GROMACS .gro file of C-alpha atoms in nm:
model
  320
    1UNK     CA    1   0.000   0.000   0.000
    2UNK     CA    2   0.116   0.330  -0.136
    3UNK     CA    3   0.193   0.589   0.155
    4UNK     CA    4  -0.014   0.894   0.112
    5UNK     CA    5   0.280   1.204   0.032
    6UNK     CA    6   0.287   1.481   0.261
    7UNK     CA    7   0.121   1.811   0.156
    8UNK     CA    8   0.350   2.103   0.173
    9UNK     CA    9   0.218   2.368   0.384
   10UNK     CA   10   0.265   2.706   0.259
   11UNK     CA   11   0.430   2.956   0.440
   12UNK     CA   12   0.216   3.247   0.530
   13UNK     CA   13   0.203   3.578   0.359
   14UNK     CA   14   0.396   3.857   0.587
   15UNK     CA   15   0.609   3.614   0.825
   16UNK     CA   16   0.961   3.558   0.802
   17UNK     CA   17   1.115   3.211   0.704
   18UNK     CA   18   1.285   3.039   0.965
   19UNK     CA   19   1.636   2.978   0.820
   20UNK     CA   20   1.860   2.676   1.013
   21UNK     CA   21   2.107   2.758   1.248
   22UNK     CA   22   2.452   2.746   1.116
   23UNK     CA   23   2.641   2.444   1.270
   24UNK     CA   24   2.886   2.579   1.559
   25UNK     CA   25   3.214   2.340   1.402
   26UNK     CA   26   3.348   2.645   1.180
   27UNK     CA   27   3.540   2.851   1.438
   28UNK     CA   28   3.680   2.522   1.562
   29UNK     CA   29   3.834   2.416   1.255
   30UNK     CA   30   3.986   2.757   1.199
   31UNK     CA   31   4.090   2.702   1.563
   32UNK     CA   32   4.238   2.353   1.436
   33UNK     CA   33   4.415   2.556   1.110
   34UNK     CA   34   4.564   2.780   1.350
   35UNK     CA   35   4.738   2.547   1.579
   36UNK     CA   36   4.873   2.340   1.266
   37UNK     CA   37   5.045   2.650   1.129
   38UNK     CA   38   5.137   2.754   1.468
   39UNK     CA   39   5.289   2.380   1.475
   40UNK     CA   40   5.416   2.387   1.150
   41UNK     CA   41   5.640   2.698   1.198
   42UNK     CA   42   5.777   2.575   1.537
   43UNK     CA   43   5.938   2.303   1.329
   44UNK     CA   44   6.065   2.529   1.064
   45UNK     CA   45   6.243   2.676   1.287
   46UNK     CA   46   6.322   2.393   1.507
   47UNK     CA   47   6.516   2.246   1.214
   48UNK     CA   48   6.667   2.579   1.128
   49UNK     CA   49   6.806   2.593   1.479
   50UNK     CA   50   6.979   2.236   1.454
   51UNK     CA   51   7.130   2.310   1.139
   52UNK     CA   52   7.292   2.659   1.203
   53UNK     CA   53   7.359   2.537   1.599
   54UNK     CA   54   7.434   2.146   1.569
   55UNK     CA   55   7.455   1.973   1.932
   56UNK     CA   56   7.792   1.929   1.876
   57UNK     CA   57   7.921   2.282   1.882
   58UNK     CA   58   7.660   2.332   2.198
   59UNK     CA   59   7.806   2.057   2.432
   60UNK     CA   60   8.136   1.942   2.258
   61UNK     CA   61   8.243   1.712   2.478
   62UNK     CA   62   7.879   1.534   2.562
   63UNK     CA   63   7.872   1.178   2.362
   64UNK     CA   64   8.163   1.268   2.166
   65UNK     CA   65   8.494   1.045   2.125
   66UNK     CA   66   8.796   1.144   1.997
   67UNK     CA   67   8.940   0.820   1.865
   68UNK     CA   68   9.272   0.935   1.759
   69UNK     CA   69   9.346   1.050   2.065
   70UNK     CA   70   9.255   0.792   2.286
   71UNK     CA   71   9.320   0.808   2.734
   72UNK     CA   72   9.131   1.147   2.740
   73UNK     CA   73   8.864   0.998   3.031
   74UNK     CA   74   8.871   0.880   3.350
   75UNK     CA   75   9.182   1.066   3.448
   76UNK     CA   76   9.217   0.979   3.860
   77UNK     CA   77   9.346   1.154   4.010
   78UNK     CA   78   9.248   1.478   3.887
   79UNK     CA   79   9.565   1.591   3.733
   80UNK     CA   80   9.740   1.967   3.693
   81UNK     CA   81   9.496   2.165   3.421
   82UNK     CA   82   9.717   2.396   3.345
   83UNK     CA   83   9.976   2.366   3.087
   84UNK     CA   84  10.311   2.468   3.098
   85UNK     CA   85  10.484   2.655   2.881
   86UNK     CA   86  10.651   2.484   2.562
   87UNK     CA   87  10.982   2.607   2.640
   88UNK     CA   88  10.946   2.471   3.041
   89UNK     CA   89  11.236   2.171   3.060
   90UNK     CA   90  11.236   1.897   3.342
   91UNK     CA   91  11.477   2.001   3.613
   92UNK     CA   92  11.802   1.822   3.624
   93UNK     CA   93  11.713   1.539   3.895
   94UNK     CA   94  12.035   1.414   4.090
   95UNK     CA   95  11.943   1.015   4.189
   96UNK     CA   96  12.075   0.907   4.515
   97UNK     CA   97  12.280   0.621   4.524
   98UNK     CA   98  12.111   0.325   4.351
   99UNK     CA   99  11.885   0.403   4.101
  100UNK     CA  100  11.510   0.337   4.127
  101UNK     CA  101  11.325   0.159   3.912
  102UNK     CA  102  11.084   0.250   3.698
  103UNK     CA  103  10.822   0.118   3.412
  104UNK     CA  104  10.634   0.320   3.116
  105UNK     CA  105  10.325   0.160   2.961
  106UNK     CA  106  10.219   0.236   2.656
  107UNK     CA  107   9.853   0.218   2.648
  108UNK     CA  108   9.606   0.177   2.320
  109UNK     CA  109   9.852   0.004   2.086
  110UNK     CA  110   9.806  -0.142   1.799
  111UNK     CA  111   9.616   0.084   1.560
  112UNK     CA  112   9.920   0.213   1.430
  113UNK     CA  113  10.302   0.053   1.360
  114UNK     CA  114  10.431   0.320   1.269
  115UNK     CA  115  10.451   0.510   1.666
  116UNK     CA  116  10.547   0.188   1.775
  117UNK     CA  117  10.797   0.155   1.557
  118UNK     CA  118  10.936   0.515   1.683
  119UNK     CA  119  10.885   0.376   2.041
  120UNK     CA  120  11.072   0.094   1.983
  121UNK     CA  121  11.379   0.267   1.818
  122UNK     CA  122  11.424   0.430   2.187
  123UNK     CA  123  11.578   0.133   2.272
  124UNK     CA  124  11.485   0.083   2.620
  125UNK     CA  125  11.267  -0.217   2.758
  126UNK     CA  126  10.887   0.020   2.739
  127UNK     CA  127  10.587  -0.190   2.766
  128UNK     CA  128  10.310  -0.213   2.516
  129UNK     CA  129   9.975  -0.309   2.646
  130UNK     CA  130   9.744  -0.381   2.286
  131UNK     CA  131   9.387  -0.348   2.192
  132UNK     CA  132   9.218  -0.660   2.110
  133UNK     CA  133   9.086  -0.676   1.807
  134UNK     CA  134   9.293  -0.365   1.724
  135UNK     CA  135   9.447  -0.351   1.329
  136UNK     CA  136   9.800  -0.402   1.305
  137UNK     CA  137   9.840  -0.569   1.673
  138UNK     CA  138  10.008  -0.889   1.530
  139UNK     CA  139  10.268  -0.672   1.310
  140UNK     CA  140  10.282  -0.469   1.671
  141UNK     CA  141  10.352  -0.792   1.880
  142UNK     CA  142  10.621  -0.936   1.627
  143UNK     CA  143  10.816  -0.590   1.678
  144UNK     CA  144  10.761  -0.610   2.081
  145UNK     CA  145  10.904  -0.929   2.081
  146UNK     CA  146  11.202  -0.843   1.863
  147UNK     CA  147  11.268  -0.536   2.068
  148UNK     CA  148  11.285  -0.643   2.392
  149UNK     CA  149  10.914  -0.457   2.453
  150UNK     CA  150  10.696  -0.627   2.739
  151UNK     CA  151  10.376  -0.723   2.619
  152UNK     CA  152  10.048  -0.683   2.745
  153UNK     CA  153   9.649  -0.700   2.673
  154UNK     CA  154   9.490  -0.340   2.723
  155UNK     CA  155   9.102  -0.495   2.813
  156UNK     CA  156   8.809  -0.275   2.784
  157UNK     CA  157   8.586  -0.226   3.075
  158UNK     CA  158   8.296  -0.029   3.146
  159UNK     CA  159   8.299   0.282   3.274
  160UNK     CA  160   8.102   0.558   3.454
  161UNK     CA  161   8.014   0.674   3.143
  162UNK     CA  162   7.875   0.443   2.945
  163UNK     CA  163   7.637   0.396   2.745
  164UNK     CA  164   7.744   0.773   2.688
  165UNK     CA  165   8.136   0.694   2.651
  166UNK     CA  166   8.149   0.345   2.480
  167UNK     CA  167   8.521   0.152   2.574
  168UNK     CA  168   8.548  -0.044   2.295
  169UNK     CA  169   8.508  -0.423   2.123
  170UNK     CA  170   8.546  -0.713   2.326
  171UNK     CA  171   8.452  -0.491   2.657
  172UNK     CA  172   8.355  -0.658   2.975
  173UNK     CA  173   8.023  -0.516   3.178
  174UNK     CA  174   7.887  -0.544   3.558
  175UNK     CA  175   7.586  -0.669   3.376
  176UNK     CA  176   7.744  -0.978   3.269
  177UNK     CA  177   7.692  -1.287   3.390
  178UNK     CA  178   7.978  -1.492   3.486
  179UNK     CA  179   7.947  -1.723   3.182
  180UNK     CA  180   7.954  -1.450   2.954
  181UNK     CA  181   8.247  -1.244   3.128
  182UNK     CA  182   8.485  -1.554   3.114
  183UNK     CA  183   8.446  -1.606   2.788
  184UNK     CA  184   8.440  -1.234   2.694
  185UNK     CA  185   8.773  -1.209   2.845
  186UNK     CA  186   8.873  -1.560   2.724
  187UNK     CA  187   8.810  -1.407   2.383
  188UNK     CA  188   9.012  -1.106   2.419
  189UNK     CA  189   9.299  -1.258   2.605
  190UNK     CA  190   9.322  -1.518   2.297
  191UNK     CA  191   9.342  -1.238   2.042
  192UNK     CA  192   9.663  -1.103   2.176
  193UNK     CA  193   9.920  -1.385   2.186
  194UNK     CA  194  10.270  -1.389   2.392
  195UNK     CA  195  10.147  -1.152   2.656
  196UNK     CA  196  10.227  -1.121   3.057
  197UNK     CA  197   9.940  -0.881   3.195
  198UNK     CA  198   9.630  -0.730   3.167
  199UNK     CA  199   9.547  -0.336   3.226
  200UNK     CA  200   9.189  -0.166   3.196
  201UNK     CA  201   9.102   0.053   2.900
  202UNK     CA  202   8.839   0.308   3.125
  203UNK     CA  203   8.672   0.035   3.364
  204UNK     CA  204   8.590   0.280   3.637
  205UNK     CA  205   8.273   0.135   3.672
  206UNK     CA  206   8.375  -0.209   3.646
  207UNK     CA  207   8.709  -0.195   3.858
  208UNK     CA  208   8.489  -0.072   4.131
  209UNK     CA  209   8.243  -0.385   4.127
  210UNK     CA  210   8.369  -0.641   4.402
  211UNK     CA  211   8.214  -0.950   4.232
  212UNK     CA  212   8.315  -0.916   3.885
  213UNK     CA  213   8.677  -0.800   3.942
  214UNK     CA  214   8.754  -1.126   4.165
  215UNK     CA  215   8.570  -1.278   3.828
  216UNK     CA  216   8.858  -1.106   3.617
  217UNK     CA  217   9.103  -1.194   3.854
  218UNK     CA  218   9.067  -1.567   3.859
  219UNK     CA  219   9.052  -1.562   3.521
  220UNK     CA  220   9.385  -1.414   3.539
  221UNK     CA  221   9.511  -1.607   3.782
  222UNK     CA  222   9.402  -1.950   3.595
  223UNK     CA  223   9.611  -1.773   3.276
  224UNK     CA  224   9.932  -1.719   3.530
  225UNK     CA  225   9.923  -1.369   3.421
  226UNK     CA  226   9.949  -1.054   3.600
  227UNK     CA  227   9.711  -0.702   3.666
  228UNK     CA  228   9.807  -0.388   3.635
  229UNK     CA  229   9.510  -0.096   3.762
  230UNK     CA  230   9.490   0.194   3.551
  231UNK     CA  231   9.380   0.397   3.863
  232UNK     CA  232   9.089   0.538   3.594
  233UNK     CA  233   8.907   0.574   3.995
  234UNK     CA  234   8.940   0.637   4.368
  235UNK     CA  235   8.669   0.314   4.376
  236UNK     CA  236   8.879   0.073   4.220
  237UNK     CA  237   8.865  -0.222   4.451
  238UNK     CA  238   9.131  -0.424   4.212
  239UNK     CA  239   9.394  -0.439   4.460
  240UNK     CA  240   9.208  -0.630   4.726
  241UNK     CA  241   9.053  -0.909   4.453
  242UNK     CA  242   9.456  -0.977   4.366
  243UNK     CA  243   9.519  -1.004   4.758
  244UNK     CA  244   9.230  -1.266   4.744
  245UNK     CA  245   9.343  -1.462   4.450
  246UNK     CA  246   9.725  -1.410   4.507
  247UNK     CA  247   9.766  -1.227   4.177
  248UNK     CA  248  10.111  -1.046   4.113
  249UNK     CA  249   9.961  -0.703   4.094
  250UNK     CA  250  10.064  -0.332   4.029
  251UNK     CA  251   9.896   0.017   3.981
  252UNK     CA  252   9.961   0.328   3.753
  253UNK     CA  253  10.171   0.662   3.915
  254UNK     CA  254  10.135   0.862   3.687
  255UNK     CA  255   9.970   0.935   3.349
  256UNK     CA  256  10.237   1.123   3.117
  257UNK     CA  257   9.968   1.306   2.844
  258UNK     CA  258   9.624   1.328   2.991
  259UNK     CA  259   9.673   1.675   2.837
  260UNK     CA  260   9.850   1.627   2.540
  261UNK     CA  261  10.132   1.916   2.518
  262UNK     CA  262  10.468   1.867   2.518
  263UNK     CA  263  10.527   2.103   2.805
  264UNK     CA  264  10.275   1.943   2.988
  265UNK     CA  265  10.443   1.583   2.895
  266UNK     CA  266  10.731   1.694   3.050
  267UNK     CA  267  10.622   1.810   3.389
  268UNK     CA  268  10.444   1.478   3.389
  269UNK     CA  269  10.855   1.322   3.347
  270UNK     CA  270  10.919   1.499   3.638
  271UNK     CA  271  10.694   1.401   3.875
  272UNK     CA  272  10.712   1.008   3.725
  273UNK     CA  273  11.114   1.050   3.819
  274UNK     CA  274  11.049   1.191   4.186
  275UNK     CA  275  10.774   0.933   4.249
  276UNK     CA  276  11.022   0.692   4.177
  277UNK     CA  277  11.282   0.828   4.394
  278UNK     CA  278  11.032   0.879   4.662
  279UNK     CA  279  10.893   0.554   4.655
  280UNK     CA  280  11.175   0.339   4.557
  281UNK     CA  281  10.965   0.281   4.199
  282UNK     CA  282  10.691   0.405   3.995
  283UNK     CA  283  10.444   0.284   3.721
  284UNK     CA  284  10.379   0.583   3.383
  285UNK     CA  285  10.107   0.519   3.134
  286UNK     CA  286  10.129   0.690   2.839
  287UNK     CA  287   9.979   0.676   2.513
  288UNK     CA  288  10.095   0.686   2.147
  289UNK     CA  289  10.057   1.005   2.032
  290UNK     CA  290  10.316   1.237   1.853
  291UNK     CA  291  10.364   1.515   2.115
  292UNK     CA  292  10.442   1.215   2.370
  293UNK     CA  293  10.660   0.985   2.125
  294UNK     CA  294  10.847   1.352   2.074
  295UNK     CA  295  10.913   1.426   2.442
  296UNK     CA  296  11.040   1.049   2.495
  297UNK     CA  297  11.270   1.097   2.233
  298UNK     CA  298  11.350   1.410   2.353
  299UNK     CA  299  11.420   1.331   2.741
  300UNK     CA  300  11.540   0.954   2.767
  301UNK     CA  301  11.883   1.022   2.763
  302UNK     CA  302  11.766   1.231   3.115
  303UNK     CA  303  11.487   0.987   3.209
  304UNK     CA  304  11.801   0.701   3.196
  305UNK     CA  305  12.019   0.894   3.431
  306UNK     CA  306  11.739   0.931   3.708
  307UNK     CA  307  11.607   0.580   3.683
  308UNK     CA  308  11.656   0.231   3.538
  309UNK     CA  309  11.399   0.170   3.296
  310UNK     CA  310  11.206  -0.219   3.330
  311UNK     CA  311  10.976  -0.402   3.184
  312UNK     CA  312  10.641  -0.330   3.422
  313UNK     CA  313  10.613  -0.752   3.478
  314UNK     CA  314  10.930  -0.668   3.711
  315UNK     CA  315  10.741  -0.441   3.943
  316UNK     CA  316  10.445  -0.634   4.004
  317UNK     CA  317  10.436  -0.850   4.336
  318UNK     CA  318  10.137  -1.054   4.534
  319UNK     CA  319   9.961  -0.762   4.731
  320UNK     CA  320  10.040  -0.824   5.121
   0.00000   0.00000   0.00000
């Protein structure tokens, strides 16, 4: 059945036609268009700001690694910060009777053969402690070995830092379970033959972790090698794990080129001599870079007259 259509009633003469109210939604979507060019700009200019003032230039030293000159962190403790003068020369040191002995380490090598080929034309027994997994450390090793060089494995280790400051491949973590760390350091030990002793690359973090250090150090011990702390903290509780596990054991004095001047460099000589005649001996790290390579070649003949220069497996000793 058809439904009847609706008649259309007329509007009436003289009244006026109601009209629809216009829907309330337009001033929000010009609302809406405001905000997204409001949004828009603010990344305009957002990107304009990160292109003319990059992060970088803003914080320098935040995240930032300068590989080719490694040994800039972890610095303990906090040394001198202001540089002498370039034309500053060590005192001349007069050695009581006896000489003292002393030991230089040469930290990070095996990146490049060419400083250690310098280092090794010094002719006096240094000691070259290598990056695993570093490029040229077999051609480095072979030259150690013909030299008279004492070798050793440099070992990555967390620090502070991190994940910030990265220390390297093959680095061992707190986080690691003891599985993992002993065959981390397994690994790394492995990939630099012929050598005596292990030092930390950074580690302040890990160095100051009671249960994994007596980890490392009975791995160490089970290798018959020996330890040698960085010092890279105040924290480092390294000693006392070698005391535990009777491991022949020994600690950095000084760091020659934490800044890396020559007149710095050789202030740093001077205080590694008098440390040595202070304490009877003393322990330098350095690393391979050409302002330090420069001042060694510079000041051995000096260096040699104030102390007798060793291997650093000489100085090393059970901790009582």
């Amino acid at each position: 059945m058809a439904t009847p259509a609706k008649r259309k009633i007329p509007s009436k003469p003289g009244l006026p036609v109601k009209r629809k109210p216009r829907p309330a939604s337009k001033p929000l979507k010009n609302l809406f268009g405001w905000i997204t060019v409001f949004a828009a700009m603010l990344i305009i200019v957002g990107m304009a700001l990160v292109k003319w003032f990059p992060p970088e230039k803003l914080k320098p030293s935040v995240g930032k690694i300068d590989h080719a000159k490694p040994g800039l962190y972890e610095i303990y403790p906090p040394e001198p910060q202001t540089p002498p003068a370039e034309t500053i020369k060590p005192p001349i040191i007069h050695p009581p009777p006896g000489l003292p002995r002393a030991a230089i380490i040469f930290d990070d090598m095996g990146a490049d053969i060419r400083a250690a080929e310098r280092l090794s034309n010094l002719g006096c027994p240094l000691t070259f402690s290598i990056l695993p997994y570093s490029s040229h450390r077999m051609d480095v090793i072979h030259l150690a070995k013909a030299s008279g060089i004492g070798l050793m494995a440099h070992i990555p280790m967390e620090p502070i830092e991190y994940p910030r400051i990265k220390p390297g491949t093959g680095a061992l973590f707190v986080r690691m379970e003891p599985e993992e760390l002993v065959a981390r350091l397994s690994n790394d030990i492995r990939d630099v033959p012929d050598i005596q002793g292990i030092n930390n690359h950074m580690g302040s973090r890990l160095t100051s972790n009671p249960v994994q250090m007596e980890r490392v150090l009975a791995i160490i011990h089970s290798k018959h090698l020996f330890f040698v702390d960085s010092r890279t903290t105040p924290n480092s509780v390294a000693r006392a794990a070698a005391k535990l596990l009777q491991v022949p054991f020994a600690q950095r004095d000084v760091f020659l080129d934490h800044l890396v001047e020559k007149g710095a460099i050789r202030a740093q000589i001077v205080r590694f001599i008098e440390t040595a005649q202070r304490n009877g001996s003393a322990i330098a790290i350095g690393h391979p870079h050409e302002e330090t390579i420069a001042v060694l070649e510079e000041q051995m003949a000096a260096i040699r007259k104030s102390v007798v220069l060793v291997p650093v497996s000489e100085l090393v000793a059970v901790p009582r």
